[in-house]
Coordinates of C-alpha atoms in Angstrom, one line a residue:
A1236 CA 32.3 65.7 -1.3
L1237 CA 31.6 67.6 -4.0
E1238 CA 30.8 70.6 -2.0
Y1239 CA 34.0 70.2 -0.1
F1240 CA 35.9 70.0 -3.3
V1241 CA 34.0 73.2 -4.4
R1242 CA 34.4 74.8 -1.2
I1243 CA 38.5 74.1 -1.1
Q1244 CA 39.2 75.9 -5.0
Q1245 CA 36.7 78.5 -3.8
E1246 CA 38.5 79.6 -0.4
F1247 CA 41.9 78.8 -1.3
S1248 CA 41.7 79.7 -4.9
T1249 CA 44.3 76.9 -5.6
K1250 CA 43.6 73.6 -7.5
P1251 CA 43.2 71.0 -5.1
S1252 CA 45.8 67.9 -5.6
L1253 CA 45.5 64.5 -7.7
Q1254 CA 45.1 62.6 -4.5
A1255 CA 41.8 65.4 -3.6
Y1256 CA 40.5 65.0 -7.3
T1257 CA 40.5 61.1 -6.7
S1258 CA 38.8 60.8 -3.3
C1259 CA 36.2 63.1 -5.0
I1260 CA 35.7 60.7 -8.3
E1261 CA 35.8 57.9 -5.9
A1262 CA 32.9 59.5 -3.7
C1263 CA 30.8 60.5 -6.4
G1264 CA 31.5 56.8 -7.7
Y1265 CA 30.0 55.1 -4.1
H1266 CA 27.1 57.7 -4.1
K1267 CA 26.6 56.7 -8.1
D1268 CA 26.6 60.5 -8.8
W1269 CA 28.3 59.2 -12.4
H1270 CA 27.9 62.7 -13.6
S1271 CA 30.0 64.7 -11.1
A1272 CA 32.5 62.0 -11.3
A1273 CA 32.6 62.4 -15.0
D1274 CA 32.9 66.5 -15.1
L1275 CA 35.8 66.1 -12.2
F1276 CA 37.3 63.7 -14.4
R1277 CA 37.9 66.0 -18.2
D1278 CA 38.4 68.9 -16.0
L1279 CA 41.4 67.3 -14.5
I1280 CA 42.5 66.1 -17.9
E1281 CA 41.8 69.7 -19.1
S1282 CA 44.1 70.9 -16.5
G1283 CA 46.7 69.0 -18.1
E1284 CA 47.0 66.1 -15.8
E1285 CA 47.8 63.2 -17.8
G1286 CA 45.7 60.4 -16.9
S1287 CA 46.9 57.6 -15.0
S1288 CA 45.6 53.8 -14.8
E1289 CA 44.8 54.8 -11.6
L1290 CA 43.0 57.8 -12.5
Y1291 CA 41.3 55.9 -15.5
N1292 CA 40.6 52.7 -13.2
M1293 CA 38.7 55.5 -10.4
I1294 CA 36.7 56.6 -13.3
I1295 CA 35.4 53.4 -14.8
Y1296 CA 34.5 52.7 -11.3
A1297 CA 32.7 55.9 -11.0
V1298 CA 30.3 55.5 -13.7
G1299 CA 29.9 52.0 -13.7
R1300 CA 28.5 51.8 -10.3
A1301 CA 26.0 53.6 -11.8
G1302 CA 25.5 51.4 -14.8
K1303 CA 26.9 53.7 -17.1
L1304 CA 29.1 50.9 -19.2
E1305 CA 29.2 52.9 -22.5
L1306 CA 30.4 55.7 -20.7
A1307 CA 33.0 53.4 -18.8
E1308 CA 34.1 51.8 -22.3
S1309 CA 34.3 55.4 -23.9
F1310 CA 37.4 55.6 -21.1
L1311 CA 39.0 52.1 -21.9
A1312 CA 38.7 53.6 -25.1
D1313 CA 40.7 56.6 -24.4
M1314 CA 43.3 54.3 -22.0
K1315 CA 44.2 52.4 -25.4
E1316 CA 44.7 55.4 -27.6
K1317 CA 46.1 57.7 -25.1
K1318 CA 48.2 54.0 -24.4
V1319 CA 47.9 53.7 -21.0
E1320 CA 48.3 50.6 -18.8
I1321 CA 45.3 48.9 -19.0
T1322 CA 45.2 46.6 -15.6
T1323 CA 43.3 43.8 -14.2
E1324 CA 41.5 46.3 -11.8
T1325 CA 40.5 48.2 -15.3
Y1326 CA 38.9 45.0 -16.4
N1327 CA 37.3 44.1 -13.1
N1328 CA 35.7 47.6 -12.8
L1329 CA 33.9 47.1 -16.5
I1330 CA 32.9 43.8 -15.4
S1331 CA 31.0 45.5 -12.6
A1332 CA 29.9 48.1 -15.1
A1333 CA 28.1 45.0 -17.2
G1334 CA 26.8 44.2 -14.6
N1335 CA 25.1 47.2 -13.2
A1336 CA 23.9 48.0 -16.5
D1337 CA 22.2 44.8 -16.8
K1338 CA 24.4 43.5 -19.4
P1339 CA 26.4 40.1 -18.1
E1340 CA 26.9 39.2 -21.7
R1341 CA 29.2 42.1 -21.4
A1342 CA 30.3 40.8 -18.1
I1343 CA 31.4 37.7 -19.7
E1344 CA 33.4 39.1 -22.9
V1345 CA 35.2 41.0 -19.8
F1346 CA 35.7 38.7 -18.1
D1347 CA 37.3 36.4 -20.8
A1348 CA 39.0 39.8 -22.3
I1349 CA 41.3 39.8 -18.8
V1350 CA 43.2 36.5 -19.9
D1351 CA 43.2 37.6 -23.6
A1352 CA 45.2 41.0 -22.7
G1353 CA 48.2 38.6 -20.9
L1354 CA 46.2 39.6 -17.2
E1355 CA 45.4 37.1 -14.3
R1356 CA 42.3 37.5 -12.7
D1357 CA 42.0 38.1 -8.9
H1358 CA 39.3 37.4 -6.5
K1359 CA 37.7 41.1 -7.6
S1360 CA 37.7 39.2 -11.1
Y1361 CA 35.8 36.3 -9.8
S1362 CA 33.7 37.8 -7.4
R1363 CA 32.5 40.6 -9.4
M1364 CA 31.9 38.2 -12.3
I1365 CA 29.6 36.2 -9.9
D1366 CA 27.7 39.6 -8.9
A1367 CA 27.4 40.3 -12.7
L1368 CA 25.7 37.0 -12.8
E1369 CA 23.8 36.8 -10.8
D1370 CA 19.4 36.8 -10.8
T1371 CA 20.3 36.7 -14.5
P1372 CA 19.7 33.9 -17.4
Y1373 CA 23.2 33.1 -16.9
S1374 CA 23.2 32.3 -12.8
D1375 CA 24.2 28.9 -13.5
D1376 CA 27.4 29.7 -14.8
M1377 CA 28.3 31.7 -11.5
F1378 CA 28.7 27.9 -10.2
T1379 CA 31.3 27.5 -13.0
V1380 CA 33.2 30.7 -12.0
F1381 CA 33.6 29.1 -8.6
K1382 CA 35.0 25.9 -9.9
E1383 CA 37.1 28.0 -11.6
M1384 CA 38.0 30.1 -8.4
A1385 CA 38.4 27.1 -6.4
S1386 CA 41.2 26.0 -9.0
H1387 CA 42.9 28.7 -8.7
G1388 CA 43.0 29.0 -4.8
I1389 CA 40.9 31.8 -4.6
S1390 CA 38.4 31.6 -2.0
S1391 CA 35.1 33.5 -1.1
S1392 CA 32.5 33.9 1.1
K1393 CA 30.1 34.8 -1.6
F1394 CA 29.5 31.3 -3.0
K1395 CA 28.3 30.4 0.8
D1396 CA 26.3 33.7 1.3
I1397 CA 24.7 32.8 -2.5
V1398 CA 24.0 28.6 -1.5
T1399 CA 22.4 30.0 1.9
E1400 CA 20.2 32.6 0.0
G1401 CA 19.2 30.0 -2.8
S1402 CA 17.8 27.1 -0.5
N1403 CA 16.0 30.6 1.6
R1404 CA 14.4 31.1 -1.7
K1405 CA 13.2 27.1 -1.7
E1406 CA 11.4 27.8 2.2

């Protein structure tokens, strides 16, 4: 994706659209190319683009996929400083970043911060929290998350997958 992005810039001598930037940042995140994602984000901001929630959420997602929790949290601090709206998605991406960085304690703090911020957890909040706790000393807390999830009417196939996987491990 980054190659095509650079090629568009060179061949058309034009700045790609915001959508092209965000798509490329997302693709970099998917491939855990956090460095390129961060460079694209910085280029975009330095060119005068005001960061939106969507844009910040995308960069937090991208660097978080690679487990770059401190970098993800620096973007959160930026959002706060610039008074960019922090959404449930922002927190969900930070939960993933904490999980990918093997920091389950931080994932728990971020999970709690959703409610502290006056926001509601969604199915992604629960799913990402479960992923962040899986195979950690906090694995037993996953069932507490499942119970809370069910009490809010949110279902997930994740529970079935984990129970099945756990019973297969015992064989």
